[in-house]
GROMACS .gro file of C-alpha atoms in nm:
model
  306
    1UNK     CA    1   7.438  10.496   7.367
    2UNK     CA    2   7.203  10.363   7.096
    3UNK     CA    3   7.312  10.313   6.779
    4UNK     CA    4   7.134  10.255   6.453
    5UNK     CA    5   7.372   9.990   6.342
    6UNK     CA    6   7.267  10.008   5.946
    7UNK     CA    7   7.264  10.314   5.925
    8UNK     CA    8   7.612  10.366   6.046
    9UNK     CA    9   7.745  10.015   5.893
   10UNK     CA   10   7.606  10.148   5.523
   11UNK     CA   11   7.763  10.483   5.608
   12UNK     CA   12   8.086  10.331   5.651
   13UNK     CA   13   8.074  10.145   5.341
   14UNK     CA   14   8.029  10.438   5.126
   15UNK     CA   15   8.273  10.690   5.340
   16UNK     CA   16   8.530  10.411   5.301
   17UNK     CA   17   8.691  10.294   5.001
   18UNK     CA   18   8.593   9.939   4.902
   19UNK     CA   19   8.931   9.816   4.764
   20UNK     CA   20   8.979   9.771   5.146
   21UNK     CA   21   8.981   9.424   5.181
   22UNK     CA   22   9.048   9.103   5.298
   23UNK     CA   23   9.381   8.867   5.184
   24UNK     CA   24   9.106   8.630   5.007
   25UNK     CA   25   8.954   8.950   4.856
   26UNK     CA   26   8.637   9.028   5.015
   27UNK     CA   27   8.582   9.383   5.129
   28UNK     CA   28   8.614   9.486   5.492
   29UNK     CA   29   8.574   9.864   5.475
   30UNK     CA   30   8.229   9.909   5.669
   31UNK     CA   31   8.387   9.628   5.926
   32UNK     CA   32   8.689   9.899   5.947
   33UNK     CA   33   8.461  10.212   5.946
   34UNK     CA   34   8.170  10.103   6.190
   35UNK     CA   35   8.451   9.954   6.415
   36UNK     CA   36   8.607  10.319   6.427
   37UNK     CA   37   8.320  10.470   6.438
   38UNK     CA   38   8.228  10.280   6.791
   39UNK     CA   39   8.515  10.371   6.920
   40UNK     CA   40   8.509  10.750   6.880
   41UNK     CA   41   8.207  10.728   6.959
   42UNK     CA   42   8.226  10.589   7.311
   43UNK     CA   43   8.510  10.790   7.352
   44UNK     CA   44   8.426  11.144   7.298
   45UNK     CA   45   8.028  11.098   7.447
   46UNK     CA   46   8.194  10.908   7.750
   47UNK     CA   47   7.890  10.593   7.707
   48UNK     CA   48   7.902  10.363   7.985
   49UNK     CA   49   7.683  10.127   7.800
   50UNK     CA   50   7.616  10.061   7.456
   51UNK     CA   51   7.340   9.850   7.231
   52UNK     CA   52   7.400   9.792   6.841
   53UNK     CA   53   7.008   9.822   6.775
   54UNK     CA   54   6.971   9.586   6.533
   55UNK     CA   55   6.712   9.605   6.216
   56UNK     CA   56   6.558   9.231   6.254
   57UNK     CA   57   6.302   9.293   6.036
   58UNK     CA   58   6.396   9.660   5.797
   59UNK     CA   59   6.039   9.624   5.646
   60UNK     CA   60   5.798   9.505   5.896
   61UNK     CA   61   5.466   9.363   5.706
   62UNK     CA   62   5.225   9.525   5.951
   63UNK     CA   63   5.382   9.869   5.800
   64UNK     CA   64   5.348   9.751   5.453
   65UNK     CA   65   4.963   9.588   5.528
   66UNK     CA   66   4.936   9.993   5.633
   67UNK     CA   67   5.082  10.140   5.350
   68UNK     CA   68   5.198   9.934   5.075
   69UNK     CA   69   5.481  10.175   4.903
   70UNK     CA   70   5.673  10.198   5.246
   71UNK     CA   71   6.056  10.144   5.129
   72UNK     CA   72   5.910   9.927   4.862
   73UNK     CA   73   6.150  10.112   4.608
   74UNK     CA   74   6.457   9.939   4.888
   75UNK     CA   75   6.288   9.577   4.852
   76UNK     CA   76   6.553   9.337   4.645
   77UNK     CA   77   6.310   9.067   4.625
   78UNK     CA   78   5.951   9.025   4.792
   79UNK     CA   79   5.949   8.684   4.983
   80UNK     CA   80   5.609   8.526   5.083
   81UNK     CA   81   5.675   8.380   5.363
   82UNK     CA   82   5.950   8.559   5.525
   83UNK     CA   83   6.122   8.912   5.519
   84UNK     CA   84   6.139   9.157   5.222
   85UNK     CA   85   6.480   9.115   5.092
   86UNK     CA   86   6.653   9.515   5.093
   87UNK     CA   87   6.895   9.621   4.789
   88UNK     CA   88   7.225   9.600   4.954
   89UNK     CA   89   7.554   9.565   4.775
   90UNK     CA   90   7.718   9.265   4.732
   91UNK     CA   91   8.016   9.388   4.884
   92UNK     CA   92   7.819   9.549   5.200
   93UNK     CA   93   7.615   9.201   5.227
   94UNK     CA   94   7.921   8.995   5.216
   95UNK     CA   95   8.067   9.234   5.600
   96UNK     CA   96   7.708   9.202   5.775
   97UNK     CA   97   7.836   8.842   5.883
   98UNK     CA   98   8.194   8.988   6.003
   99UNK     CA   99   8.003   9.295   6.179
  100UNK     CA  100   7.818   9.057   6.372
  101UNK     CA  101   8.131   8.858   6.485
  102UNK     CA  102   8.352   9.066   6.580
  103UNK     CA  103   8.094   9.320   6.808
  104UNK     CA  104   8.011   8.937   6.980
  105UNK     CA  105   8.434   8.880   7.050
  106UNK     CA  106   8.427   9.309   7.162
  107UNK     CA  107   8.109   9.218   7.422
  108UNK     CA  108   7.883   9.438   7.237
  109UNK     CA  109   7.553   9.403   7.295
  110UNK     CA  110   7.369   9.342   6.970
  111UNK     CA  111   6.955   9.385   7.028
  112UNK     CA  112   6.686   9.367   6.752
  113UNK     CA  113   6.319   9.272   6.768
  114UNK     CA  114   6.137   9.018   6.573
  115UNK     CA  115   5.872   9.187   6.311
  116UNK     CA  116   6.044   9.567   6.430
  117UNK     CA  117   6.280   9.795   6.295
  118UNK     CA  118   6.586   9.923   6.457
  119UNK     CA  119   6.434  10.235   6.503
  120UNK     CA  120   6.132  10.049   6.749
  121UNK     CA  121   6.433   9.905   6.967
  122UNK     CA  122   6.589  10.238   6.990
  123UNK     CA  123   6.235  10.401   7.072
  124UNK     CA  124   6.192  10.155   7.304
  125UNK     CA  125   6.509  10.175   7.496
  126UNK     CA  126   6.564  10.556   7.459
  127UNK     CA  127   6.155  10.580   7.633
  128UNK     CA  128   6.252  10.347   7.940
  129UNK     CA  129   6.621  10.466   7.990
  130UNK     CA  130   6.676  10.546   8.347
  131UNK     CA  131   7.003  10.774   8.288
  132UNK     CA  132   7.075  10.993   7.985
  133UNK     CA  133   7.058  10.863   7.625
  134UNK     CA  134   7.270  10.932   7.355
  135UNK     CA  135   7.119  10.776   7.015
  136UNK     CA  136   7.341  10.784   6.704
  137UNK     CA  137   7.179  10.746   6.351
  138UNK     CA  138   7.203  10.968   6.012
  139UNK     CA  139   6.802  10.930   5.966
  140UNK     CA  140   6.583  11.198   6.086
  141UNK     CA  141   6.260  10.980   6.161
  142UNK     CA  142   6.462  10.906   6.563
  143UNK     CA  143   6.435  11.306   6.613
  144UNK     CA  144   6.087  11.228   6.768
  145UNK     CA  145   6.241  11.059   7.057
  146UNK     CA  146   6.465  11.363   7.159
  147UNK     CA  147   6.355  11.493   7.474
  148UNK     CA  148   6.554  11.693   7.707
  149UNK     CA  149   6.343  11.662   8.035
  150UNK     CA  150   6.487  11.261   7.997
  151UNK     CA  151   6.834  11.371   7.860
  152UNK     CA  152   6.803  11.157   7.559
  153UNK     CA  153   6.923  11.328   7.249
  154UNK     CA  154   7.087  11.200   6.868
  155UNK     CA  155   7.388  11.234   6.775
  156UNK     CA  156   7.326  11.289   6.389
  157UNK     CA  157   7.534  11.162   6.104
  158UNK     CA  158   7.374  11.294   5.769
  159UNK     CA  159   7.729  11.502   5.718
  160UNK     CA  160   8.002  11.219   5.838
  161UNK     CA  161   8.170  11.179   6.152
  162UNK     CA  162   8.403  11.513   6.118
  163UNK     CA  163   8.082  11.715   6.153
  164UNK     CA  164   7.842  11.514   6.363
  165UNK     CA  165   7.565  11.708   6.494
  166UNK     CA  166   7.417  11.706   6.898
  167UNK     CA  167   7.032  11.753   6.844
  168UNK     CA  168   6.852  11.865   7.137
  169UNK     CA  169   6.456  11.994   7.167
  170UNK     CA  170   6.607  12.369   7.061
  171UNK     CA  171   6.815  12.216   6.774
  172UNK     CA  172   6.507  12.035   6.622
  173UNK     CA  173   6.258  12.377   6.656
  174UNK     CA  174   6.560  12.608   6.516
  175UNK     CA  175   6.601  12.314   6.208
  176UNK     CA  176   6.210  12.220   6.132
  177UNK     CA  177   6.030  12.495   6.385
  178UNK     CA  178   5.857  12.174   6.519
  179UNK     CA  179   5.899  11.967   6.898
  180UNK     CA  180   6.021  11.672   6.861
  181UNK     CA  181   5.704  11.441   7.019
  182UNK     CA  182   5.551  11.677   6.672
  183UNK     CA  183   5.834  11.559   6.437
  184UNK     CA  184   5.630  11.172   6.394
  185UNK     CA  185   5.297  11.399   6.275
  186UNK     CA  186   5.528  11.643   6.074
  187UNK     CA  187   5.709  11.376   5.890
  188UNK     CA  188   5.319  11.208   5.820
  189UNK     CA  189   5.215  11.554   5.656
  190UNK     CA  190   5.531  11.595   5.432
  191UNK     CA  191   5.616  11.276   5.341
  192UNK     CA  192   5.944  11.096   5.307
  193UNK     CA  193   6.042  11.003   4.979
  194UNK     CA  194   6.351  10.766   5.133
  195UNK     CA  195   6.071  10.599   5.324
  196UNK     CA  196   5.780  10.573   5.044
  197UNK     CA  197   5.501  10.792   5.270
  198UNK     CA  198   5.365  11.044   4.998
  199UNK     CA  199   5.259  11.276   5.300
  200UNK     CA  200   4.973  11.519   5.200
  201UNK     CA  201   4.982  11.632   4.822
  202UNK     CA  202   5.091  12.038   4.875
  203UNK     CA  203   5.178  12.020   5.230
  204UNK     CA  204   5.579  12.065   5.214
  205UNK     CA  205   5.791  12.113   5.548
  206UNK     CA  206   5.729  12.476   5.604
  207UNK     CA  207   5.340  12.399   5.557
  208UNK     CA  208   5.367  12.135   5.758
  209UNK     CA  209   5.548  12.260   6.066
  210UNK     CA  210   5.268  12.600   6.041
  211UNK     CA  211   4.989  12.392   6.075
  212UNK     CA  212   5.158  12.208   6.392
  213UNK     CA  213   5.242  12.563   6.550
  214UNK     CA  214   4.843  12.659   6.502
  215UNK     CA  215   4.700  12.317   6.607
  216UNK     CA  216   4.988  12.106   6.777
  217UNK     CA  217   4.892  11.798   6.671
  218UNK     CA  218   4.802  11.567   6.349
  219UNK     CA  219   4.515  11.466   6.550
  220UNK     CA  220   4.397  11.888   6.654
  221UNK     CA  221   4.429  11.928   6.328
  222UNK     CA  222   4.215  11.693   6.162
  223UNK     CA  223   3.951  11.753   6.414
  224UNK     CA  224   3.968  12.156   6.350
  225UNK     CA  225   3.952  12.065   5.951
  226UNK     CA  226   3.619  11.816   6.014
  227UNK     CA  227   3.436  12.122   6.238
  228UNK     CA  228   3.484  12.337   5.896
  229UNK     CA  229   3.496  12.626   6.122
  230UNK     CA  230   3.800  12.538   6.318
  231UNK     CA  231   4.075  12.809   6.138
  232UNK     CA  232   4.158  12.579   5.877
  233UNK     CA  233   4.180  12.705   5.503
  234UNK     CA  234   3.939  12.537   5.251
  235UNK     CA  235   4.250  12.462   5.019
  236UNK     CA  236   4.438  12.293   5.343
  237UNK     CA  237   4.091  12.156   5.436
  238UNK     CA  238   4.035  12.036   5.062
  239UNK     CA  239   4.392  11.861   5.119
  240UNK     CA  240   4.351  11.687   5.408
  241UNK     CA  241   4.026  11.557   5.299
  242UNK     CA  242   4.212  11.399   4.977
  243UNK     CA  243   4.464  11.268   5.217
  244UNK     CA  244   4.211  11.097   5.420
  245UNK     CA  245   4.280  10.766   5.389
  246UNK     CA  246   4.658  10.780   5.415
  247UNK     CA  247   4.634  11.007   5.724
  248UNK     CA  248   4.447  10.748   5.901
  249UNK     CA  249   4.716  10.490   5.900
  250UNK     CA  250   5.055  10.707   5.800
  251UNK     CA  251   5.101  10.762   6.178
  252UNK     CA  252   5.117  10.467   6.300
  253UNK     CA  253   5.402  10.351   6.057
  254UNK     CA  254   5.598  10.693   6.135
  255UNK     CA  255   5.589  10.668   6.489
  256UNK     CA  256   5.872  10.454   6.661
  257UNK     CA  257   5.734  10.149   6.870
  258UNK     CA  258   5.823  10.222   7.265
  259UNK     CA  259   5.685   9.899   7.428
  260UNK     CA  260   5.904   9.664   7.322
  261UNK     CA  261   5.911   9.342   7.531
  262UNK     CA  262   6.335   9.387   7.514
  263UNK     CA  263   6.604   9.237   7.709
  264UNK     CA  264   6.728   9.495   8.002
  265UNK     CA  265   7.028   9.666   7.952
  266UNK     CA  266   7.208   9.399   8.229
  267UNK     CA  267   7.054   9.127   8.052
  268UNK     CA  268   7.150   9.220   7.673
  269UNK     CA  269   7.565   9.300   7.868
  270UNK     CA  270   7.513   9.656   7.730
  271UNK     CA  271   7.758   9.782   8.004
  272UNK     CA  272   8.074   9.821   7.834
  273UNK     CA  273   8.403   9.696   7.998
  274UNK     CA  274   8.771   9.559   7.900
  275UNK     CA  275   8.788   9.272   7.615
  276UNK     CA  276   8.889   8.952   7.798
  277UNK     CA  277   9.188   8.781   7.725
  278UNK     CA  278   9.059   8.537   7.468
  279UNK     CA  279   8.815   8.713   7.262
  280UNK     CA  280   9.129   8.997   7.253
  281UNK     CA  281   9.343   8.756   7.113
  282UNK     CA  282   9.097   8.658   6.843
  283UNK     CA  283   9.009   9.018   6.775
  284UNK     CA  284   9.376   9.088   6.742
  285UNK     CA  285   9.427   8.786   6.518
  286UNK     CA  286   9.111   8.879   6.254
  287UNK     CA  287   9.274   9.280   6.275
  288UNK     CA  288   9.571   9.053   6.088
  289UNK     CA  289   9.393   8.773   5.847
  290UNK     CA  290   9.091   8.993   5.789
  291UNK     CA  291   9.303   9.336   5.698
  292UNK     CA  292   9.076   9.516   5.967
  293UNK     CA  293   9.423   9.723   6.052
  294UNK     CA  294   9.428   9.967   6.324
  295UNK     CA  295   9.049   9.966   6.346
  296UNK     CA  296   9.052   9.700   6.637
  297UNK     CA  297   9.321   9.826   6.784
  298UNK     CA  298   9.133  10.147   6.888
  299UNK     CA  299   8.786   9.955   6.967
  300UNK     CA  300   9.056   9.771   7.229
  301UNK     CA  301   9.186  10.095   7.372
  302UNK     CA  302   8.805  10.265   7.353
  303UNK     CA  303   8.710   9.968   7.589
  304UNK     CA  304   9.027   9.969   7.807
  305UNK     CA  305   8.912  10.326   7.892
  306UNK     CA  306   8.569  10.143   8.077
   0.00000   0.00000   0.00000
């Protein structure tokens, strides 16, 4: 199981009610909601190991040298000489710190990638995986690493946990009436407005996932538009054309990295097993000072299962 930790750790904090907090009054409600969240998790899709992909850097600069308005309505604060700082609230910012610590005392393995995304670790691990994947995340750019000849599916969260949705290769074509390994060149053609990629001016979903039915790729595509006489309209031609520069580089932001250099899952301790005695006892402690309630006490029993 691979999850997309900020996009289930923001989740929490908005499904959750922030006058959850601790004694000294800091919140702890996407502590409590990602920690509950892990252990249904594990529980009900019976993971035998687990990674927290981790976003080490949410705005890589070789995206942004690509295309400049990728998530640059998300940046806080542009630093020079380091990462982009993202808008996060105060009270979210303040948990990151306690997420970290207490998945370290539950032996969860916590894996990001200098200059990558989340989303690269999870492409990376989810391509290389030698038994079946489960990857949980509430953003739709991870469908293109669905593929059911691998097992590796998403678990999707868009609509909360009570409704969480299995995506497989029939589940994407029923929702967008495209493959997944053509979900990277149909996102590139419509745009994502949550991401900053304009996509092709007129060229919305359903004209999107047409043109990938007729030509299966971004790349068959462009090449029929170029011949002129390849079965491509002159107004779709005429848009493509206008496009040109952005379709040149769009893909290569969309699509996930896969060839991480990563640790392997024995290395990161992704196999999930009992909490020793100590770390329990510390775990059990913070559920008390830090107000994290029952939360920890069914990560403990989700790991006692393993």
């Amino acid at each position: 199981m691979l999850l997309d930790t900020a996009s289930l750790y923001f989740r929490a904090f908005y499904g959750l009610p922030d006058s959850i907090r601790r004694p000294d009054g800091t919140p702890v409600n996407a502590v409590r909601g990602l920690l509950d969240m892990i252990a249904r998790l594990t529980t009900d899709y019976g993971a035998t190991h687990l990674i927290a992909c981790w976003d080490n850097d949410w705005r890589p600069q070789w995206r942004v040298d690509l295309i400049p308005t990728y998530k640059a309505h998300r940046v806080a604060e542009v630093m020079p000489d380091a990462a982009d700082i993202e808008v996060v609230p105060d009270a979210l910012e303040a948990q990151i710190p306690m997420i970290r610590h207490v998945l370290d005392l539950a032996g969860i393995a916590v894996v990001g990638a200098d200059e990558h995304e989340a989303d690269d670790v999870v492409g990376t691990y989810a391509s290389h995986a030698e038994f079946p994947v489960d990857v949980v995340t509430g953003d739709r750019d991870l469908f293109q690493v669905i593929d059911d000849a691998r097992q590796v599916r998403v678990i999707y969260t868009a609509r909360g946990m009570r409704n969480l949705e299995v995506l497989t290769e029939v589940v994407v074509v029923g929702k967008y009436l495209v493959l997944p390994q053509q979900y990277a060149d149909y996102a590139t053609l419509r745009g994502d407005a949550s991401d900053g990629l304009p996509g092709v001016a007129g060229v919305g979903e359903k004209t999107a996932a047409s043109l990938l039915g007729q030509f299966g790729t971004l790349d068959n595509l462009l090449a029929a538009a170029a011949d002129g006489g390849g079965g491509v309209s002159a107004s779709v031609r005429a848009r493509l054309e206008a496009a040109a520069d952005y379709l040149m580089v769009a893909p290569t932001v969309v699509k996930v990295v896969r060839d991480l250099k990563l640790p392997t899952l024995e290395e990161a301790g992704a196999q999930l097993h009992p909490v020793g005695a100590d770390s329990r006892a510390e775990l059990e402690r913070l559920a008390v000072d830090w107000n994290l309630g029952s939360s920890v006490k069914r990560l403990l029993a989700a790991l006692d299962q393993r």
